[in-house]
């Protein structure tokens, strides 16, 4: 960090000197931490111009469409790595050697079984409950199972928490699917890869041998890699905020799951597929585009636009390729893909989308792949949550490593000034 300064002049008062911080990449940042003590707060709803923390995990250049995990470009990781290796990189900062990877894999497989009470809890939900509601409940319940035994101030315990979450999230997500579809629970199998095991737990029949389709296994792995982390998005900021009070990390994950569920965030993949299905044919696209541009209509083009990317989301590019691969391999109808590609083409040439720099994001193509794999749309955001768990934990761990400070934003108060109280219900 260099020593540049900014001068803030307010109403002829003595100027306030602010340090300018510079990370290893990205914008210069004004260090406003001293402002509060001088009677001023910065006002920035939605954090459009505020860095809430420093972090060395993930970097995004939204103008250039760049995404790096620990410095490694996302397209290289998607092509040449696997999800577990990416998890290791996100959690520990460096690519693992053969032994480190082996040990990591073993520790995950040995922690993948859920406490039986979690299955009992799941059985209390209505079968038609949304899987994200189930996942909120199950992750929250883990806090009850792992509470007294965990000391979040000990690094070894934090590492174990990370392993448990990473190991058990696929089991929970798969169980949500089995429960919702009335199928018997399938326990994790150590013979498969991380993604292969997810396919096995979701789709195998206990009375038959399950053969993993390598194309689908690789496609799922790629989806997990692309969703693994995305710096300070809403759900990651949620886990940092919830965790900043020292709360049980499993309950913090439950808070992150809740935040992810919204249609502006992780819920967009489900909403996008439903939108594409509603559009149905290329002829209907203009009607939906008109609606998306109409300020009196709440409808938005799902899978389009991003707070940070003002260029093509690099994850969407990879996702589009994977989508083609899966559809070609499965030889399924490509009608939704055709609608999506035409919608993308028309929107990218429309002045409304061009002026606002609205490009397809990761959710634009992911739903088509998941649907082709046989995963129902209600499960899409739960798959996203499973993939993002590693990012959430990496940020939660980083927050502790850097020295935990409770999150406590201030506000611009717009209510009444002080006034006297006279009860209206007593005479
Ligand atoms: N369709 C139509 N108009 C849009 C869209 C869209 N998808 N996204 C943004 N706009 C317009 C918006 O109406 C506004 O127009 P104006 O300046 O005339 O008022 C302008 O673009 C800026 O939008 P904003 O809402 O101020 O931008 P934001 O940064 O607060 O929101 C967003 C980002 C992702 C919530 C938004 O683009 C959106 O709602 N997209 C659809 C939902 C979606 O696909 N979300 C997934 C995001 S990627 C996965 C993840 O990381 O969670």
GROMACS .gro file of C-alpha atoms and ligand atoms in nm:
model
  479
    1UNK     CA    1   0.000   0.000   0.000
    2UNK     CA    2   0.147   0.339  -0.099
    3UNK     CA    3   0.124   0.666   0.091
    4UNK     CA    4  -0.091   0.886  -0.134
    5UNK     CA    5  -0.338   1.124   0.035
    6UNK     CA    6  -0.675   1.278  -0.056
    7UNK     CA    7  -0.798   1.606   0.092
    8UNK     CA    8  -1.165   1.639   0.186
    9UNK     CA    9  -1.278   2.003   0.220
   10UNK     CA   10  -1.616   2.053   0.392
   11UNK     CA   11  -1.785   2.396   0.430
   12UNK     CA   12  -1.468   2.592   0.487
   13UNK     CA   13  -1.368   2.375   0.788
   14UNK     CA   14  -1.016   2.243   0.828
   15UNK     CA   15  -0.953   1.998   0.544
   16UNK     CA   16  -0.956   1.630   0.636
   17UNK     CA   17  -0.665   1.427   0.508
   18UNK     CA   18  -0.752   1.073   0.397
   19UNK     CA   19  -0.507   0.801   0.304
   20UNK     CA   20  -0.542   0.645  -0.039
   21UNK     CA   21  -0.501   0.269  -0.031
   22UNK     CA   22  -0.400   0.057  -0.323
   23UNK     CA   23  -0.433  -0.319  -0.331
   24UNK     CA   24  -0.233  -0.548  -0.560
   25UNK     CA   25  -0.493  -0.496  -0.839
   26UNK     CA   26  -0.794  -0.271  -0.892
   27UNK     CA   27  -0.913   0.079  -0.795
   28UNK     CA   28  -0.755   0.317  -0.552
   29UNK     CA   29  -0.958   0.328  -0.230
   30UNK     CA   30  -1.012   0.619   0.006
   31UNK     CA   31  -0.948   0.516   0.364
   32UNK     CA   32  -1.242   0.682   0.541
   33UNK     CA   33  -1.199   0.506   0.875
   34UNK     CA   34  -1.109   0.831   1.050
   35UNK     CA   35  -1.419   1.019   0.926
   36UNK     CA   36  -1.655   0.895   1.200
   37UNK     CA   37  -1.438   1.040   1.476
   38UNK     CA   38  -1.459   1.376   1.295
   39UNK     CA   39  -1.841   1.369   1.281
   40UNK     CA   40  -1.900   1.241   0.928
   41UNK     CA   41  -2.016   0.912   0.781
   42UNK     CA   42  -2.007   0.802   0.417
   43UNK     CA   43  -2.352   0.733   0.269
   44UNK     CA   44  -2.354   0.441   0.024
   45UNK     CA   45  -2.670   0.224   0.020
   46UNK     CA   46  -2.608  -0.109  -0.148
   47UNK     CA   47  -2.231  -0.056  -0.115
   48UNK     CA   48  -2.194   0.058  -0.476
   49UNK     CA   49  -1.870   0.242  -0.393
   50UNK     CA   50  -1.757   0.091  -0.065
   51UNK     CA   51  -1.502  -0.182   0.008
   52UNK     CA   52  -1.620  -0.357   0.324
   53UNK     CA   53  -1.295  -0.544   0.391
   54UNK     CA   54  -0.959  -0.634   0.246
   55UNK     CA   55  -0.927  -0.977   0.094
   56UNK     CA   56  -0.675  -1.182  -0.102
   57UNK     CA   57  -0.912  -1.453  -0.223
   58UNK     CA   58  -1.086  -1.339  -0.541
   59UNK     CA   59  -1.039  -1.048  -0.781
   60UNK     CA   60  -1.289  -0.918  -1.037
   61UNK     CA   61  -1.229  -0.654  -1.302
   62UNK     CA   62  -1.587  -0.588  -1.409
   63UNK     CA   63  -1.494  -0.361  -1.699
   64UNK     CA   64  -1.259  -0.611  -1.858
   65UNK     CA   65  -1.460  -0.920  -1.762
   66UNK     CA   66  -1.179  -1.074  -1.554
   67UNK     CA   67  -1.224  -1.314  -1.261
   68UNK     CA   68  -0.928  -1.456  -1.069
   69UNK     CA   69  -0.931  -1.703  -0.780
   70UNK     CA   70  -0.609  -1.646  -0.582
   71UNK     CA   71  -0.467  -1.497  -0.903
   72UNK     CA   72  -0.565  -1.787  -1.130
   73UNK     CA   73  -0.799  -1.696  -1.424
   74UNK     CA   74  -1.139  -1.861  -1.403
   75UNK     CA   75  -1.127  -2.002  -1.759
   76UNK     CA   76  -0.795  -2.178  -1.688
   77UNK     CA   77  -0.936  -2.329  -1.370
   78UNK     CA   78  -1.258  -2.436  -1.541
   79UNK     CA   79  -1.064  -2.607  -1.820
   80UNK     CA   80  -0.764  -2.753  -1.637
   81UNK     CA   81  -0.862  -2.806  -1.276
   82UNK     CA   82  -1.130  -2.982  -1.077
   83UNK     CA   83  -1.362  -2.846  -0.809
   84UNK     CA   84  -1.174  -2.998  -0.515
   85UNK     CA   85  -0.844  -2.854  -0.634
   86UNK     CA   86  -1.017  -2.515  -0.669
   87UNK     CA   87  -1.156  -2.551  -0.315
   88UNK     CA   88  -0.806  -2.613  -0.184
   89UNK     CA   89  -0.677  -2.307  -0.372
   90UNK     CA   90  -0.955  -2.086  -0.236
   91UNK     CA   91  -0.916  -2.210   0.121
   92UNK     CA   92  -0.538  -2.223   0.148
   93UNK     CA   93  -0.416  -1.980  -0.119
   94UNK     CA   94  -0.195  -2.212  -0.327
   95UNK     CA   95  -0.249  -2.508  -0.559
   96UNK     CA   96  -0.203  -2.836  -0.368
   97UNK     CA   97   0.072  -3.088  -0.441
   98UNK     CA   98  -0.023  -3.454  -0.484
   99UNK     CA   99   0.000  -3.537  -0.112
  100UNK     CA  100  -0.183  -3.225   0.000
  101UNK     CA  101  -0.462  -3.298  -0.249
  102UNK     CA  102  -0.485  -3.661  -0.140
  103UNK     CA  103  -0.504  -3.568   0.230
  104UNK     CA  104  -0.763  -3.298   0.158
  105UNK     CA  105  -0.979  -3.545  -0.035
  106UNK     CA  106  -0.953  -3.806   0.240
  107UNK     CA  107  -1.051  -3.559   0.511
  108UNK     CA  108  -1.357  -3.459   0.308
  109UNK     CA  109  -1.470  -3.814   0.243
  110UNK     CA  110  -1.435  -3.897   0.613
  111UNK     CA  111  -1.659  -3.606   0.709
  112UNK     CA  112  -1.933  -3.640   0.450
  113UNK     CA  113  -2.184  -3.835   0.660
  114UNK     CA  114  -2.457  -3.625   0.819
  115UNK     CA  115  -2.565  -3.663   1.178
  116UNK     CA  116  -2.881  -3.877   1.169
  117UNK     CA  117  -3.079  -3.599   1.338
  118UNK     CA  118  -3.039  -3.392   1.020
  119UNK     CA  119  -3.232  -3.659   0.828
  120UNK     CA  120  -3.500  -3.649   1.096
  121UNK     CA  121  -3.517  -3.273   1.068
  122UNK     CA  122  -3.555  -3.297   0.691
  123UNK     CA  123  -3.845  -3.537   0.735
  124UNK     CA  124  -4.034  -3.261   0.922
  125UNK     CA  125  -4.054  -3.046   0.607
  126UNK     CA  126  -4.346  -3.068   0.364
  127UNK     CA  127  -4.228  -3.257   0.058
  128UNK     CA  128  -4.310  -2.960  -0.164
  129UNK     CA  129  -4.111  -2.712   0.049
  130UNK     CA  130  -3.854  -2.518  -0.151
  131UNK     CA  131  -3.510  -2.688  -0.125
  132UNK     CA  132  -3.355  -2.356  -0.019
  133UNK     CA  133  -3.592  -2.346   0.280
  134UNK     CA  134  -3.482  -2.700   0.367
  135UNK     CA  135  -3.117  -2.602   0.326
  136UNK     CA  136  -3.154  -2.298   0.551
  137UNK     CA  137  -3.299  -2.527   0.816
  138UNK     CA  138  -3.042  -2.803   0.777
  139UNK     CA  139  -2.736  -2.576   0.780
  140UNK     CA  140  -2.880  -2.392   1.080
  141UNK     CA  141  -2.936  -2.724   1.256
  142UNK     CA  142  -2.569  -2.814   1.212
  143UNK     CA  143  -2.504  -2.529   1.455
  144UNK     CA  144  -2.686  -2.732   1.719
  145UNK     CA  145  -2.481  -3.042   1.641
  146UNK     CA  146  -2.144  -2.867   1.630
  147UNK     CA  147  -2.161  -2.600   1.895
  148UNK     CA  148  -1.991  -2.671   2.227
  149UNK     CA  149  -1.713  -2.870   2.060
  150UNK     CA  150  -1.609  -2.581   1.834
  151UNK     CA  151  -1.387  -2.291   1.932
  152UNK     CA  152  -1.387  -2.046   1.642
  153UNK     CA  153  -1.082  -1.870   1.784
  154UNK     CA  154  -0.866  -2.180   1.724
  155UNK     CA  155  -0.729  -2.213   1.372
  156UNK     CA  156  -0.740  -2.595   1.378
  157UNK     CA  157  -1.110  -2.581   1.468
  158UNK     CA  158  -1.179  -2.332   1.190
  159UNK     CA  159  -1.008  -2.567   0.944
  160UNK     CA  160  -1.222  -2.856   1.065
  161UNK     CA  161  -1.538  -2.644   1.031
  162UNK     CA  162  -1.440  -2.573   0.669
  163UNK     CA  163  -1.389  -2.943   0.596
  164UNK     CA  164  -1.718  -3.043   0.758
  165UNK     CA  165  -1.917  -2.786   0.564
  166UNK     CA  166  -1.754  -2.868   0.236
  167UNK     CA  167  -1.801  -3.240   0.295
  168UNK     CA  168  -2.161  -3.226   0.416
  169UNK     CA  169  -2.314  -2.966   0.187
  170UNK     CA  170  -2.343  -3.209  -0.111
  171UNK     CA  171  -2.502  -3.467   0.118
  172UNK     CA  172  -2.758  -3.213   0.241
  173UNK     CA  173  -2.838  -3.077  -0.105
  174UNK     CA  174  -2.876  -3.427  -0.251
  175UNK     CA  175  -3.100  -3.527   0.040
  176UNK     CA  176  -3.324  -3.225  -0.028
  177UNK     CA  177  -3.372  -3.355  -0.382
  178UNK     CA  178  -3.433  -3.715  -0.273
  179UNK     CA  179  -3.681  -3.603  -0.009
  180UNK     CA  180  -3.870  -3.368  -0.241
  181UNK     CA  181  -3.903  -3.644  -0.501
  182UNK     CA  182  -3.999  -3.911  -0.250
  183UNK     CA  183  -3.690  -4.123  -0.315
  184UNK     CA  184  -3.497  -4.308  -0.042
  185UNK     CA  185  -3.188  -4.132   0.094
  186UNK     CA  186  -2.856  -4.245  -0.052
  187UNK     CA  187  -2.545  -4.212   0.162
  188UNK     CA  188  -2.223  -4.067   0.017
  189UNK     CA  189  -1.986  -4.307  -0.161
  190UNK     CA  190  -1.609  -4.264  -0.126
  191UNK     CA  191  -1.537  -4.429  -0.462
  192UNK     CA  192  -1.647  -4.128  -0.665
  193UNK     CA  193  -1.515  -3.779  -0.730
  194UNK     CA  194  -1.680  -3.488  -0.545
  195UNK     CA  195  -1.912  -3.419  -0.841
  196UNK     CA  196  -1.957  -3.788  -0.925
  197UNK     CA  197  -2.070  -3.848  -0.567
  198UNK     CA  198  -2.330  -3.571  -0.599
  199UNK     CA  199  -2.473  -3.733  -0.914
  200UNK     CA  200  -2.468  -4.069  -0.735
  201UNK     CA  201  -2.647  -3.937  -0.425
  202UNK     CA  202  -2.907  -3.756  -0.635
  203UNK     CA  203  -2.979  -4.002  -0.912
  204UNK     CA  204  -2.879  -4.356  -0.816
  205UNK     CA  205  -3.130  -4.626  -0.743
  206UNK     CA  206  -3.035  -4.828  -0.429
  207UNK     CA  207  -3.126  -5.151  -0.604
  208UNK     CA  208  -2.907  -5.092  -0.910
  209UNK     CA  209  -2.540  -5.024  -0.985
  210UNK     CA  210  -2.490  -4.659  -1.071
  211UNK     CA  211  -2.261  -4.573  -1.360
  212UNK     CA  212  -2.142  -4.213  -1.365
  213UNK     CA  213  -2.169  -4.030  -1.696
  214UNK     CA  214  -1.826  -3.861  -1.731
  215UNK     CA  215  -1.960  -3.575  -1.946
  216UNK     CA  216  -2.222  -3.485  -1.686
  217UNK     CA  217  -1.972  -3.532  -1.403
  218UNK     CA  218  -1.732  -3.290  -1.573
  219UNK     CA  219  -2.015  -3.044  -1.651
  220UNK     CA  220  -2.127  -3.041  -1.288
  221UNK     CA  221  -1.769  -2.998  -1.173
  222UNK     CA  222  -1.734  -2.702  -1.408
  223UNK     CA  223  -2.056  -2.545  -1.275
  224UNK     CA  224  -1.921  -2.583  -0.920
  225UNK     CA  225  -1.588  -2.423  -1.015
  226UNK     CA  226  -1.756  -2.126  -1.184
  227UNK     CA  227  -1.977  -2.061  -0.880
  228UNK     CA  228  -1.713  -2.125  -0.613
  229UNK     CA  229  -1.643  -1.764  -0.515
  230UNK     CA  230  -1.720  -1.411  -0.628
  231UNK     CA  231  -1.567  -1.172  -0.373
  232UNK     CA  232  -1.800  -0.956  -0.162
  233UNK     CA  233  -2.140  -1.046  -0.315
  234UNK     CA  234  -2.456  -1.031  -0.100
  235UNK     CA  235  -2.433  -1.380   0.050
  236UNK     CA  236  -2.058  -1.358   0.118
  237UNK     CA  237  -2.107  -1.018   0.278
  238UNK     CA  238  -2.386  -1.180   0.481
  239UNK     CA  239  -2.159  -1.450   0.619
  240UNK     CA  240  -1.894  -1.193   0.703
  241UNK     CA  241  -2.153  -0.974   0.878
  242UNK     CA  242  -2.316  -1.263   1.064
  243UNK     CA  243  -1.978  -1.414   1.153
  244UNK     CA  244  -1.834  -1.080   1.267
  245UNK     CA  245  -2.024  -1.110   1.595
  246UNK     CA  246  -1.848  -1.441   1.668
  247UNK     CA  247  -2.164  -1.639   1.586
  248UNK     CA  248  -2.164  -2.014   1.523
  249UNK     CA  249  -2.030  -2.059   1.165
  250UNK     CA  250  -2.295  -2.313   1.069
  251UNK     CA  251  -2.570  -2.064   1.155
  252UNK     CA  252  -2.378  -1.804   0.953
  253UNK     CA  253  -2.387  -2.040   0.654
  254UNK     CA  254  -2.762  -2.064   0.701
  255UNK     CA  255  -2.778  -1.682   0.681
  256UNK     CA  256  -2.571  -1.690   0.361
  257UNK     CA  257  -2.803  -1.952   0.210
  258UNK     CA  258  -3.099  -1.723   0.285
  259UNK     CA  259  -2.927  -1.428   0.122
  260UNK     CA  260  -2.836  -1.631  -0.186
  261UNK     CA  261  -3.195  -1.741  -0.237
  262UNK     CA  262  -3.317  -1.401  -0.364
  263UNK     CA  263  -3.385  -1.364  -0.739
  264UNK     CA  264  -3.138  -1.075  -0.770
  265UNK     CA  265  -2.862  -1.310  -0.650
  266UNK     CA  266  -2.845  -1.691  -0.664
  267UNK     CA  267  -3.219  -1.730  -0.719
  268UNK     CA  268  -3.168  -1.586  -1.067
  269UNK     CA  269  -3.074  -1.925  -1.214
  270UNK     CA  270  -3.415  -2.071  -1.129
  271UNK     CA  271  -3.591  -1.749  -1.233
  272UNK     CA  272  -3.397  -1.742  -1.561
  273UNK     CA  273  -3.495  -2.092  -1.661
  274UNK     CA  274  -3.860  -2.022  -1.576
  275UNK     CA  275  -3.836  -1.705  -1.787
  276UNK     CA  276  -3.688  -1.891  -2.085
  277UNK     CA  277  -3.963  -2.151  -2.056
  278UNK     CA  278  -4.224  -1.876  -2.040
  279UNK     CA  279  -4.077  -1.707  -2.349
  280UNK     CA  280  -4.095  -2.049  -2.514
  281UNK     CA  281  -4.026  -1.950  -2.875
  282UNK     CA  282  -3.807  -1.700  -3.054
  283UNK     CA  283  -4.117  -1.514  -3.181
  284UNK     CA  284  -4.209  -1.419  -2.824
  285UNK     CA  285  -3.875  -1.254  -2.744
  286UNK     CA  286  -3.974  -0.896  -2.846
  287UNK     CA  287  -4.265  -0.894  -2.598
  288UNK     CA  288  -4.035  -0.987  -2.310
  289UNK     CA  289  -3.770  -0.739  -2.418
  290UNK     CA  290  -4.030  -0.462  -2.421
  291UNK     CA  291  -4.137  -0.562  -2.071
  292UNK     CA  292  -3.775  -0.564  -1.947
  293UNK     CA  293  -3.731  -0.207  -2.070
  294UNK     CA  294  -4.063  -0.079  -1.935
  295UNK     CA  295  -4.002   0.112  -1.609
  296UNK     CA  296  -4.363   0.048  -1.501
  297UNK     CA  297  -4.317  -0.327  -1.527
  298UNK     CA  298  -4.117  -0.501  -1.250
  299UNK     CA  299  -4.006  -0.770  -1.498
  300UNK     CA  300  -3.631  -0.790  -1.561
  301UNK     CA  301  -3.441  -1.004  -1.803
  302UNK     CA  302  -3.315  -1.271  -1.565
  303UNK     CA  303  -2.955  -1.381  -1.615
  304UNK     CA  304  -2.870  -1.036  -1.746
  305UNK     CA  305  -2.682  -0.754  -1.576
  306UNK     CA  306  -2.444  -0.751  -1.286
  307UNK     CA  307  -2.338  -0.504  -1.019
  308UNK     CA  308  -1.970  -0.551  -1.099
  309UNK     CA  309  -1.948  -0.683  -1.457
  310UNK     CA  310  -1.998  -0.410  -1.715
  311UNK     CA  311  -1.872  -0.654  -1.977
  312UNK     CA  312  -1.946  -1.018  -2.059
  313UNK     CA  313  -1.936  -1.225  -1.738
  314UNK     CA  314  -1.634  -1.456  -1.799
  315UNK     CA  315  -1.822  -1.735  -1.622
  316UNK     CA  316  -2.111  -1.708  -1.869
  317UNK     CA  317  -1.872  -1.767  -2.161
  318UNK     CA  318  -1.748  -2.095  -2.014
  319UNK     CA  319  -2.103  -2.189  -1.917
  320UNK     CA  320  -2.227  -2.141  -2.274
  321UNK     CA  321  -1.961  -2.383  -2.402
  322UNK     CA  322  -2.046  -2.642  -2.138
  323UNK     CA  323  -2.412  -2.601  -2.226
  324UNK     CA  324  -2.345  -2.686  -2.591
  325UNK     CA  325  -2.137  -2.989  -2.489
  326UNK     CA  326  -2.403  -3.128  -2.257
  327UNK     CA  327  -2.692  -3.073  -2.498
  328UNK     CA  328  -2.500  -3.232  -2.786
  329UNK     CA  329  -2.399  -3.525  -2.572
  330UNK     CA  330  -2.747  -3.591  -2.437
  331UNK     CA  331  -2.909  -3.531  -2.775
  332UNK     CA  332  -3.198  -3.350  -2.606
  333UNK     CA  333  -3.420  -3.084  -2.764
  334UNK     CA  334  -3.234  -2.754  -2.792
  335UNK     CA  335  -3.537  -2.524  -2.800
  336UNK     CA  336  -3.449  -2.341  -2.475
  337UNK     CA  337  -3.088  -2.301  -2.586
  338UNK     CA  338  -3.208  -2.152  -2.913
  339UNK     CA  339  -3.433  -1.906  -2.731
  340UNK     CA  340  -3.145  -1.814  -2.496
  341UNK     CA  341  -2.896  -1.755  -2.779
  342UNK     CA  342  -3.139  -1.546  -2.979
  343UNK     CA  343  -3.238  -1.346  -2.669
  344UNK     CA  344  -2.871  -1.286  -2.595
  345UNK     CA  345  -2.807  -1.173  -2.953
  346UNK     CA  346  -3.104  -0.935  -2.963
  347UNK     CA  347  -3.033  -0.786  -2.618
  348UNK     CA  348  -2.663  -0.733  -2.696
  349UNK     CA  349  -2.765  -0.528  -3.000
  350UNK     CA  350  -3.036  -0.327  -2.824
  351UNK     CA  351  -2.950   0.028  -2.717
  352UNK     CA  352  -3.121  -0.013  -2.374
  353UNK     CA  353  -2.886  -0.301  -2.283
  354UNK     CA  354  -2.584  -0.149  -2.456
  355UNK     CA  355  -2.616   0.187  -2.274
  356UNK     CA  356  -2.656   0.018  -1.936
  357UNK     CA  357  -2.381  -0.235  -2.008
  358UNK     CA  358  -2.608  -0.529  -1.938
  359UNK     CA  359  -2.452  -0.860  -2.047
  360UNK     CA  360  -2.546  -1.223  -1.979
  361UNK     CA  361  -2.427  -1.337  -1.637
  362UNK     CA  362  -2.348  -1.684  -1.504
  363UNK     CA  363  -2.714  -1.766  -1.449
  364UNK     CA  364  -2.811  -1.720  -1.810
  365UNK     CA  365  -2.693  -2.064  -1.926
  366UNK     CA  366  -2.650  -2.265  -1.605
  367UNK     CA  367  -3.020  -2.352  -1.574
  368UNK     CA  368  -3.031  -2.502  -1.923
  369UNK     CA  369  -2.744  -2.736  -1.835
  370UNK     CA  370  -2.892  -2.835  -1.500
  371UNK     CA  371  -3.231  -2.900  -1.653
  372UNK     CA  372  -3.074  -3.116  -1.926
  373UNK     CA  373  -2.899  -3.315  -1.651
  374UNK     CA  374  -3.239  -3.391  -1.498
  375UNK     CA  375  -3.218  -3.150  -1.207
  376UNK     CA  376  -3.548  -2.969  -1.138
  377UNK     CA  377  -3.540  -2.587  -1.145
  378UNK     CA  378  -3.633  -2.562  -0.776
  379UNK     CA  379  -3.294  -2.725  -0.700
  380UNK     CA  380  -3.083  -2.480  -0.903
  381UNK     CA  381  -3.014  -2.230  -0.626
  382UNK     CA  382  -2.934  -2.513  -0.384
  383UNK     CA  383  -2.668  -2.633  -0.633
  384UNK     CA  384  -2.533  -2.277  -0.639
  385UNK     CA  385  -2.526  -2.275  -0.256
  386UNK     CA  386  -2.334  -2.603  -0.255
  387UNK     CA  387  -2.076  -2.459  -0.495
  388UNK     CA  388  -2.047  -2.125  -0.312
  389UNK     CA  389  -2.002  -2.285   0.031
  390UNK     CA  390  -1.625  -2.295  -0.020
  391UNK     CA  391  -1.619  -1.922  -0.098
  392UNK     CA  392  -1.829  -1.846   0.207
  393UNK     CA  393  -1.599  -2.045   0.436
  394UNK     CA  394  -1.282  -1.906   0.279
  395UNK     CA  395  -1.408  -1.553   0.353
  396UNK     CA  396  -1.523  -1.646   0.701
  397UNK     CA  397  -1.179  -1.795   0.775
  398UNK     CA  398  -1.000  -1.496   0.627
  399UNK     CA  399  -1.203  -1.263   0.848
  400UNK     CA  400  -1.079  -1.448   1.157
  401UNK     CA  401  -0.722  -1.469   1.030
  402UNK     CA  402  -0.712  -1.093   0.976
  403UNK     CA  403  -0.859  -1.003   1.316
  404UNK     CA  404  -1.233  -1.005   1.363
  405UNK     CA  405  -1.419  -0.671   1.401
  406UNK     CA  406  -1.796  -0.659   1.438
  407UNK     CA  407  -1.981  -0.519   1.134
  408UNK     CA  408  -2.178  -0.214   1.238
  409UNK     CA  409  -2.278   0.022   0.955
  410UNK     CA  410  -2.430   0.362   1.035
  411UNK     CA  411  -2.730   0.528   0.868
  412UNK     CA  412  -2.866   0.853   0.732
  413UNK     CA  413  -3.150   0.910   0.981
  414UNK     CA  414  -3.465   1.050   0.815
  415UNK     CA  415  -3.721   1.000   1.097
  416UNK     CA  416  -3.875   1.248   1.341
  417UNK     CA  417  -3.658   1.486   1.534
  418UNK     CA  418  -3.705   1.458   1.914
  419UNK     CA  419  -4.068   1.519   2.023
  420UNK     CA  420  -4.273   1.476   2.342
  421UNK     CA  421  -4.477   1.161   2.394
  422UNK     CA  422  -4.849   1.187   2.478
  423UNK     CA  423  -5.028   0.853   2.488
  424UNK     CA  424  -5.335   0.828   2.265
  425UNK     CA  425  -5.470   0.520   2.445
  426UNK     CA  426  -5.479   0.652   2.803
  427UNK     CA  427  -5.694   0.946   2.905
  428LIG     N1  428  -3.325  -0.637  -1.714
  428LIG     C1  429  -3.364  -0.511  -1.746
  428LIG     N2  430  -3.307  -0.399  -1.696
  428LIG     C2  431  -3.204  -0.415  -1.611
  428LIG     C3  432  -3.157  -0.542  -1.573
  428LIG     C4  433  -3.221  -0.655  -1.629
  428LIG     N3  434  -3.179  -0.779  -1.596
  428LIG     N4  435  -3.055  -0.529  -1.485
  428LIG     C5  436  -3.038  -0.398  -1.468
  428LIG     N5  437  -3.129  -0.328  -1.544
  428LIG     C6  438  -3.138  -0.182  -1.558
  428LIG     C7  439  -3.208  -0.120  -1.438
  428LIG     O1  440  -3.347  -0.110  -1.458
  428LIG     C8  441  -3.138   0.014  -1.431
  428LIG     O2  442  -3.195   0.096  -1.533
  428LIG     P1  443  -3.207   0.256  -1.511
  428LIG     O3  444  -3.066   0.305  -1.498
  428LIG     O4  445  -3.278   0.305  -1.632
  428LIG     O5  446  -3.286   0.273  -1.385
  428LIG     C9  447  -2.995  -0.015  -1.472
  428LIG     O6  448  -3.005  -0.132  -1.557
  428LIG    C10  449  -2.903  -0.046  -1.356
  428LIG     O7  450  -2.962  -0.148  -1.278
  428LIG     P2  451  -2.947  -0.162  -1.119
  428LIG     O8  452  -3.060  -0.242  -1.066
  428LIG     O9  453  -2.926  -0.026  -1.060
  428LIG    O10  454  -2.811  -0.241  -1.109
  428LIG     P3  455  -2.760  -0.321  -0.983
  428LIG    O11  456  -2.614  -0.326  -0.994
  428LIG    O12  457  -2.817  -0.267  -0.856
  428LIG    O13  458  -2.824  -0.469  -1.001
  428LIG    C11  459  -2.854  -0.691  -1.069
  428LIG    C12  460  -2.755  -0.576  -1.052
  428LIG    C13  461  -2.778  -0.821  -1.098
  428LIG    C14  462  -2.933  -0.713  -0.939
  428LIG    C15  463  -2.950  -0.658  -1.187
  428LIG    O14  464  -2.876  -0.643  -1.307
  428LIG    C16  465  -3.059  -0.763  -1.204
  428LIG    O15  466  -3.163  -0.756  -1.136
  428LIG     N6  467  -3.038  -0.866  -1.294
  428LIG    C17  468  -3.134  -0.972  -1.309
  428LIG    C18  469  -3.113  -1.075  -1.198
  428LIG    C19  470  -2.989  -1.159  -1.221
  428LIG    O16  471  -2.964  -1.210  -1.329
  428LIG     N7  472  -2.910  -1.176  -1.112
  428LIG    C20  473  -2.793  -1.262  -1.113
  428LIG    C21  474  -2.666  -1.187  -1.089
  428LIG     S1  475  -2.523  -1.291  -1.124
  428LIG    C22  476  -2.530  -1.416  -1.004
  428LIG    C23  477  -2.488  -1.365  -0.871
  428LIG    O17  478  -2.374  -1.320  -0.856
  428LIG    O18  479  -2.569  -1.374  -0.779
   0.00000   0.00000   0.00000
